[in-house]
């Protein structure tokens, strides 16, 4: 069975040595008193909870899955899930970063980022139950009426109730403009919702006493398409004016999906048979309101994959140090044994280092984004808030798609390290691969993330957000470019930055002539940008490690960091050359063939 050790040392490195998170946070009024020791103590406890309570339920939850009783519509989660959720609520974890006005602890988002990475490593399926509540909380916090906030936010904050997002219907997932669920106004100002949603994660379960569904639907006078969608809050149990639970609402689970992975999370078909809800935000403006939840969820999905990459890596390393097969090509490395451990073989190391480079690069990027969100939410400088919001907007599709594509590669490599033993259930490696696969699909497929990045976030923005990120890189190159020891990191970073600028201009020109060119290049382009961001963080991490060593610090952590940085630049970054070539080859090879010939 897999094991998991929270990567606290690397989290401390990223938080305190790379990003000076404490200093950044203490400049924000709500966190002025926060000290580094508190951050570390909370993460240590969070790690204990993830590894001690949630991780032991991962394999059993996968094997058991969720069960629906069709007569009562009750969904039972795997054994132990409910008790773990109760312990999570009693520990106060759901309220960690929530607004104190609604019972939250008001700690920075960056702490949830680290907590959730650990929970996802431990058990992605379980973590989705509390995870979805955060999106519902944020959406209602941003767009709810004072009454809705008072009704729902304290219970979502405490974890007494959980949340969902109900967007997808059988005939529409990507193109939500096609959705058909109806909402009819009732005389008392509420709405009656009728329709069917599918694939709703955590749509029904036995962990919490109520479930707060955020549902997209159409009002009777709605214009066609995405401009006619409104957002409603529809609780499983109606809430009485005193906050206690009332009647069961007519939103029920009709079926649960039998799927490739995340078996412990109930993926529900939800039937709305005249369910009562209230409008969130303005009529027909539901999609922009829902985007608050969707953006949070996109970063959350990237974090799911970061967690899986880390846990798969840890287990593959342990196996590679134990399993003996063959001899090193350059002669026996453990001559007193019948064979060498497989970690001597270059390609086994390549697989391990790939996972490690993706995990540590992803962690640096994800914590950086979380800190940007803290500054966006809490800075008292409006320009800083806007600059942070812009950078988060640029990096969100990259975090979602690049981290999830990387996890698919990394978990598959880590399974490969186990040979045939990776493919059988006993070792738990195939579960990581199966669980990782959904992350590339939901919350907008990775293709949709790529279109969002190249089309909306870059070309429609005249490259403004990208230029700002480029200035970050240029400043780093300027500062460290003359340091001999940094050449091997700074030079390829600067070179890739220049190439990205050129490629972006070329794609912009092509797209001007033919919008399909965006579709032909976007996926390759996102991966190139993912590498640009990773190269920036790997160069920065190398710089910190070199500086520590120069100051006489002999901690092997820094030696390992430098080896991993060198591996990243030598073996992973060169992928960008092929990707740029493919992006440049244009859309013609994709569209030339007549449909009938497929
Ligand atoms: C386990 C699971 C959990 C889920 N949880 C939730 C949930 O909690 N709430 C919820 O609302 N939904 C949820 N979903 C739904 C999920 O978000 C959708 O499946 C996803 O957005 C894709 O929609 P679709 O399945 O309808 O595929 P489609 O939209 O039909 O897409 C099919 C293919 O066409 C591609 N495509 C579509 N449009 C374009 C385009 N313009 N350009 C290029 N390619 C395009 C897509 O990338 C994809 O490869 C979940 C799904 C699963 C499987």
PDB file of C-alpha atoms and ligand atoms in Angstrom, residues 128 132 164-176 197-202 257 259 261-262 265 267 290 438 441-448 451 519, ligand 1:
ATOM      1  CA  UNK A 128     -13.340  16.845  -3.253  1.00  0.00           C
ATOM      2  CA  UNK A 132     -16.146  21.997  -3.582  1.00  0.00           C
ATOM      3  CA  UNK A 164     -21.560  21.743  -5.215  1.00  0.00           C
ATOM      4  CA  UNK A 165     -21.489  23.337  -8.636  1.00  0.00           C
ATOM      5  CA  UNK A 166     -24.268  22.178 -10.965  1.00  0.00           C
ATOM      6  CA  UNK A 167     -23.433  23.258 -14.504  1.00  0.00           C
ATOM      7  CA  UNK A 168     -23.220  20.243 -16.798  1.00  0.00           C
ATOM      8  CA  UNK A 169     -26.222  18.725 -18.574  1.00  0.00           C
ATOM      9  CA  UNK A 170     -26.280  15.633 -20.779  1.00  0.00           C
ATOM     10  CA  UNK A 171     -26.146  17.640 -24.011  1.00  0.00           C
ATOM     11  CA  UNK A 172     -23.775  20.370 -22.799  1.00  0.00           C
ATOM     12  CA  UNK A 173     -20.575  20.536 -20.833  1.00  0.00           C
ATOM     13  CA  UNK A 174     -18.181  22.903 -22.550  1.00  0.00           C
ATOM     14  CA  UNK A 175     -20.925  24.929 -24.224  1.00  0.00           C
ATOM     15  CA  UNK A 176     -23.042  25.996 -21.262  1.00  0.00           C
ATOM     16  CA  UNK A 197     -27.773  17.997 -14.269  1.00  0.00           C
ATOM     17  CA  UNK A 198     -25.192  15.281 -14.773  1.00  0.00           C
ATOM     18  CA  UNK A 199     -21.673  14.554 -13.489  1.00  0.00           C
ATOM     19  CA  UNK A 200     -22.174  16.588 -10.312  1.00  0.00           C
ATOM     20  CA  UNK A 201     -19.292  15.905  -7.945  1.00  0.00           C
ATOM     21  CA  UNK A 202     -20.369  15.427  -4.330  1.00  0.00           C
ATOM     22  CA  UNK A 257     -21.530   7.247 -12.374  1.00  0.00           C
ATOM     23  CA  UNK A 259     -16.031   5.710 -13.571  1.00  0.00           C
ATOM     24  CA  UNK A 261     -11.051   6.872 -10.938  1.00  0.00           C
ATOM     25  CA  UNK A 262     -11.973   8.980  -7.882  1.00  0.00           C
ATOM     26  CA  UNK A 265     -16.350  10.730  -4.730  1.00  0.00           C
ATOM     27  CA  UNK A 267     -20.482  11.795  -9.326  1.00  0.00           C
ATOM     28  CA  UNK A 290     -20.215  31.266 -11.533  1.00  0.00           C
ATOM     29  CA  UNK A 438     -10.130  13.213 -14.721  1.00  0.00           C
ATOM     30  CA  UNK A 441     -11.166  16.787 -18.316  1.00  0.00           C
ATOM     31  CA  UNK A 442     -13.319  18.511 -15.718  1.00  0.00           C
ATOM     32  CA  UNK A 443     -13.457  22.220 -14.888  1.00  0.00           C
ATOM     33  CA  UNK A 444     -13.088  22.945 -18.612  1.00  0.00           C
ATOM     34  CA  UNK A 445     -11.004  20.443 -20.562  1.00  0.00           C
ATOM     35  CA  UNK A 446      -7.346  21.270 -21.037  1.00  0.00           C
ATOM     36  CA  UNK A 447      -8.101  22.255 -24.635  1.00  0.00           C
ATOM     37  CA  UNK A 448     -10.558  24.836 -23.321  1.00  0.00           C
ATOM     38  CA  UNK A 451      -8.084  28.438 -25.877  1.00  0.00           C
ATOM     39  CA  UNK A 519      -7.386  26.389 -32.175  1.00  0.00           C
TER      40      UNK A 519
HETATM   41  C1  LIG B   1     -15.955  12.670 -12.704  1.00  0.00           C
HETATM   42  C2  LIG B   1     -16.540  13.947 -13.210  1.00  0.00           C
HETATM   43  C3  LIG B   1     -16.856  14.958 -12.316  1.00  0.00           C
HETATM   44  C4  LIG B   1     -17.443  16.146 -12.766  1.00  0.00           C
HETATM   45  N1  LIG B   1     -17.851  17.098 -11.872  1.00  0.00           N
HETATM   46  C5  LIG B   1     -18.623  18.130 -12.300  1.00  0.00           C
HETATM   47  C6  LIG B   1     -19.268  19.007 -11.380  1.00  0.00           C
HETATM   48  O1  LIG B   1     -19.082  18.912 -10.174  1.00  0.00           O
HETATM   49  N2  LIG B   1     -20.089  19.968 -11.870  1.00  0.00           N
HETATM   50  C7  LIG B   1     -20.327  20.114 -13.200  1.00  0.00           C
HETATM   51  O2  LIG B   1     -21.099  20.984 -13.580  1.00  0.00           O
HETATM   52  N3  LIG B   1     -19.710  19.317 -14.112  1.00  0.00           N
HETATM   53  C8  LIG B   1     -18.880  18.332 -13.683  1.00  0.00           C
HETATM   54  N4  LIG B   1     -18.281  17.485 -14.593  1.00  0.00           N
HETATM   55  C9  LIG B   1     -18.463  17.740 -16.009  1.00  0.00           C
HETATM   56  C10 LIG B   1     -17.190  18.232 -16.685  1.00  0.00           C
HETATM   57  O3  LIG B   1     -16.878  19.533 -16.266  1.00  0.00           O
HETATM   58  C11 LIG B   1     -17.405  18.113 -18.208  1.00  0.00           C
HETATM   59  O4  LIG B   1     -17.400  16.729 -18.508  1.00  0.00           O
HETATM   60  C12 LIG B   1     -16.361  18.842 -19.011  1.00  0.00           C
HETATM   61  O5  LIG B   1     -16.463  20.235 -18.824  1.00  0.00           O
HETATM   62  C13 LIG B   1     -16.467  18.538 -20.511  1.00  0.00           C
HETATM   63  O6  LIG B   1     -17.792  18.624 -20.958  1.00  0.00           O
HETATM   64  P1  LIG B   1     -18.442  17.402 -21.789  1.00  0.00           P
HETATM   65  O7  LIG B   1     -18.163  16.163 -21.016  1.00  0.00           O
HETATM   66  O8  LIG B   1     -19.832  17.718 -22.083  1.00  0.00           O
HETATM   67  O9  LIG B   1     -17.583  17.339 -23.101  1.00  0.00           O
HETATM   68  P2  LIG B   1     -17.874  18.210 -24.430  1.00  0.00           P
HETATM   69  O10 LIG B   1     -18.120  19.612 -24.067  1.00  0.00           O
HETATM   70  O11 LIG B   1     -18.895  17.511 -25.236  1.00  0.00           O
HETATM   71  O12 LIG B   1     -16.478  18.119 -25.160  1.00  0.00           O
HETATM   72  C14 LIG B   1     -16.065  16.955 -25.901  1.00  0.00           C
HETATM   73  C15 LIG B   1     -14.684  17.226 -26.491  1.00  0.00           C
HETATM   74  O13 LIG B   1     -14.763  18.325 -27.410  1.00  0.00           O
HETATM   75  C16 LIG B   1     -13.800  19.291 -27.080  1.00  0.00           C
HETATM   76  N5  LIG B   1     -14.311  20.623 -27.392  1.00  0.00           N
HETATM   77  C17 LIG B   1     -15.505  21.154 -27.071  1.00  0.00           C
HETATM   78  N6  LIG B   1     -15.598  22.413 -27.515  1.00  0.00           N
HETATM   79  C18 LIG B   1     -14.428  22.697 -28.103  1.00  0.00           C
HETATM   80  C19 LIG B   1     -13.887  23.845 -28.745  1.00  0.00           C
HETATM   81  N7  LIG B   1     -14.576  24.983 -28.841  1.00  0.00           N
HETATM   82  N8  LIG B   1     -12.637  23.765 -29.256  1.00  0.00           N
HETATM   83  C20 LIG B   1     -11.909  22.634 -29.142  1.00  0.00           C
HETATM   84  N9  LIG B   1     -12.371  21.520 -28.555  1.00  0.00           N
HETATM   85  C21 LIG B   1     -13.610  21.558 -28.034  1.00  0.00           C
HETATM   86  C22 LIG B   1     -13.547  19.124 -25.596  1.00  0.00           C
HETATM   87  O14 LIG B   1     -12.277  19.645 -25.212  1.00  0.00           O
HETATM   88  C23 LIG B   1     -13.642  17.617 -25.453  1.00  0.00           C
HETATM   89  O15 LIG B   1     -12.413  17.026 -25.755  1.00  0.00           O
HETATM   90  C24 LIG B   1     -17.652  16.325 -14.154  1.00  0.00           C
HETATM   91  C25 LIG B   1     -17.285  15.318 -15.054  1.00  0.00           C
HETATM   92  C26 LIG B   1     -16.758  14.136 -14.593  1.00  0.00           C
HETATM   93  C27 LIG B   1     -16.439  13.057 -15.592  1.00  0.00           C
END
